[in-house]
């Protein structure tokens, strides 16, 4: 591990978690983050308050090995999107597992990655804020080991970057990736001709900026069936590949490694399959950016993984076993005002609700010290800011004070609701804790 | 102001805001929270990064005066819901403006209120977590000035509280409010008979617990028209009043002040109107809990206020001028990949999307130092985690690098996305900053 990262993580571990952190036991004295795993706490034995967010380390370990196998079998690199977790300890874990770098979406996320010693960063976004542009250039100047990439999708954005880079005197060019997009989609050039115009602007602005490859994000593509979505994704990845091929043919990219990057957490198999033996006209480093594989989920990505398994276009490692859900939010039953309607201490402030609602997965009656799988027939039907509506059978054995654990759908929007998340083993012993920075 | 609050806020102001806080200028050195208003920063002059959240102090001042007038004219008390902002500085402002106390929803929010010196707290929720119950009792024992109320809606929850209170030796009873609810709604007793059973359990558990009044939350009630919703709200408030009346007649409440509390930020006029001259059979202190009046919004509560104005059942202060939206999120245009489709640097991580999407309200071209109202015809049609889809006319003058300011719908779910929010005057000069604790 890099020395700066080692030092910064040690500092983070030494930082005090006090009563301003949701999830710290009520009335606990401030405790160092790195000490939390040594206190003998257990979620089911009454040591933690509710609601509380936990990561199962067995699932994280499994997912980490799983992605490592996939990545190596496919011969691609992984630059996981850090925006999912924004957790320096998980960034470190991903880099230790062989990640090529860490992806970020904003200059704020970049600032956190840099603070915690990440040396190679793709900002999978336009870098537009003058403050952010100046910060990146200053970091590049200060640290020759800092390798940074950001996106461009218009000549205007290239000029904006080049103007500031020209006066910054970094001594090496700002590395740009040409973003391809789809009509009606998000950012990115809609046609190869538009991409060529952007590339021309970059070439004209050399040596302050340099084009190092192409980028796209297929995750915004939708379809009425998984097959339709997969076909549209494949077409988009082929479009990005065609931009890269044209760029190589027309010498848009500077000397050195050429990068093609796409692949969120839902269709990375299609990206790898399309590109690993791609006919680009020159060697191209394929970089996936999946951010959610490490924690997976119990909704969106669990469903998307069924599609991946069904497609089976990638390796056996993919189709045999898949990632497991690591992120859970645990709650107390606070009221059962009607038969079949319980309220749990978890609301919009605590858990994802943007894609689908949380999924009850485990139950531990008040006083028990073990959990069992949640019986069928329960679902969260609504969330208020601080309440969850849990519908179940009229003769449910649930009682006020029982604990119910939930899986989430779309980990990104649960991580950002917790600055403190516990690491637990399968018996819910707390083995550590991480911080997030949103 | 209470000495503990003065001290705690001074400590908060002395706290360092560093690069882990979203919204601090990129590459700024750490700065004390209380110093931020003296640095001469201006949002439009390039001093702040984007996205950034700001509160307009002119609107806050206006709203504060407005609610003060309403409260006094109606002869009711205000115990604003702190969950909206979770900002100790705004709690202090509300208490200085005459608020009776601060409402919270969770023990974590209570912990923050206590840390910052709030002495009277309604926890408008069941207190179920044994950790939380023990904490409340310990705080009551430690601080004789701490006045705490929480809800009960079942004999089981009363027994749970009473059992722990019995062994805590506080020397004064835990104050409970009997929660009324509606069928298919949230927590709370559905019938007067259920309420009577809960009251009986409280009386049986005296002197460890005591019933001090009734509580309900009408904000979850919906209707196909504003008139239908208002009628249902009025019926619910009357139901709560009937519980109070029965309780007074049957001597459920201990000696001393009896409290009736309801009233979120949408139908508080109906609550005040129904109760201020209520026939309860004894004097009752009416306590509203509106949390959103201080910042208001540009969506949900703006619409609800149109209904209040239309109903005009309350005082002239209500119907003449209403609260103004104080909370804005400012962004940069980062890409315009198609005519009429711009992307702004604001996503689900930065702004509310649970009720409706953010509303473009102001525009400041790149390089300008003033803002103008946003022209008609623009709307946010979608948010990703870190992107906003801004649709507008095909011949829009918007350019990459322009600044666009957004109002929000439902302030609660924007506040919790920012730990640092700037206070600004109408020219967007930064006059201060607050922290939130979620």
PDB file of C-alpha atoms in Angstrom, chain B residues 110 114 118-121 127 132-150 161 164-165 168-176 207-210 212:
ATOM      1  CA  UNK B 110     -32.467  13.784  20.538  1.00  0.00           C
ATOM      2  CA  UNK B 114     -29.220  17.608  23.962  1.00  0.00           C
ATOM      3  CA  UNK B 118     -32.164  22.011  23.992  1.00  0.00           C
ATOM      4  CA  UNK B 119     -34.065  21.569  27.263  1.00  0.00           C
ATOM      5  CA  UNK B 120     -37.601  20.766  26.126  1.00  0.00           C
ATOM      6  CA  UNK B 121     -38.037  18.031  23.568  1.00  0.00           C
ATOM      7  CA  UNK B 127     -39.239   5.373  22.145  1.00  0.00           C
ATOM      8  CA  UNK B 132     -32.617   5.077  23.878  1.00  0.00           C
ATOM      9  CA  UNK B 133     -34.932   4.568  26.853  1.00  0.00           C
ATOM     10  CA  UNK B 134     -31.983   4.274  29.238  1.00  0.00           C
ATOM     11  CA  UNK B 135     -30.365   7.346  27.689  1.00  0.00           C
ATOM     12  CA  UNK B 136     -33.477   9.479  28.140  1.00  0.00           C
ATOM     13  CA  UNK B 137     -33.862   8.409  31.757  1.00  0.00           C
ATOM     14  CA  UNK B 138     -30.194   9.077  32.479  1.00  0.00           C
ATOM     15  CA  UNK B 139     -30.489  12.534  30.934  1.00  0.00           C
ATOM     16  CA  UNK B 140     -33.579  13.249  33.047  1.00  0.00           C
ATOM     17  CA  UNK B 141     -31.702  12.167  36.154  1.00  0.00           C
ATOM     18  CA  UNK B 142     -28.590  14.164  35.291  1.00  0.00           C
ATOM     19  CA  UNK B 143     -30.463  17.334  34.356  1.00  0.00           C
ATOM     20  CA  UNK B 144     -33.578  18.304  36.333  1.00  0.00           C
ATOM     21  CA  UNK B 145     -34.253  20.983  33.697  1.00  0.00           C
ATOM     22  CA  UNK B 146     -34.677  18.435  30.923  1.00  0.00           C
ATOM     23  CA  UNK B 147     -38.347  18.167  29.927  1.00  0.00           C
ATOM     24  CA  UNK B 148     -38.970  15.239  27.618  1.00  0.00           C
ATOM     25  CA  UNK B 149     -42.092  13.801  26.011  1.00  0.00           C
ATOM     26  CA  UNK B 150     -42.475  10.714  23.849  1.00  0.00           C
ATOM     27  CA  UNK B 161     -40.980   2.089  29.052  1.00  0.00           C
ATOM     28  CA  UNK B 164     -36.946   0.387  32.492  1.00  0.00           C
ATOM     29  CA  UNK B 165     -38.150   3.600  34.194  1.00  0.00           C
ATOM     30  CA  UNK B 168     -33.787   3.951  36.673  1.00  0.00           C
ATOM     31  CA  UNK B 169     -34.628   5.868  39.832  1.00  0.00           C
ATOM     32  CA  UNK B 170     -35.085   9.196  38.078  1.00  0.00           C
ATOM     33  CA  UNK B 171     -37.297  10.624  40.800  1.00  0.00           C
ATOM     34  CA  UNK B 172     -39.838  12.038  38.361  1.00  0.00           C
ATOM     35  CA  UNK B 173     -42.038  10.331  35.826  1.00  0.00           C
ATOM     36  CA  UNK B 174     -41.325   9.888  32.126  1.00  0.00           C
ATOM     37  CA  UNK B 175     -43.875  12.078  30.307  1.00  0.00           C
ATOM     38  CA  UNK B 176     -45.924  10.348  27.660  1.00  0.00           C
ATOM     39  CA  UNK B 207     -45.495   7.000  39.068  1.00  0.00           C
ATOM     40  CA  UNK B 208     -42.708   5.831  36.723  1.00  0.00           C
ATOM     41  CA  UNK B 209     -44.562   7.161  33.698  1.00  0.00           C
ATOM     42  CA  UNK B 210     -47.279   9.759  33.364  1.00  0.00           C
ATOM     43  CA  UNK B 212     -49.346  14.411  29.756  1.00  0.00           C
TER      44      UNK B 212
END
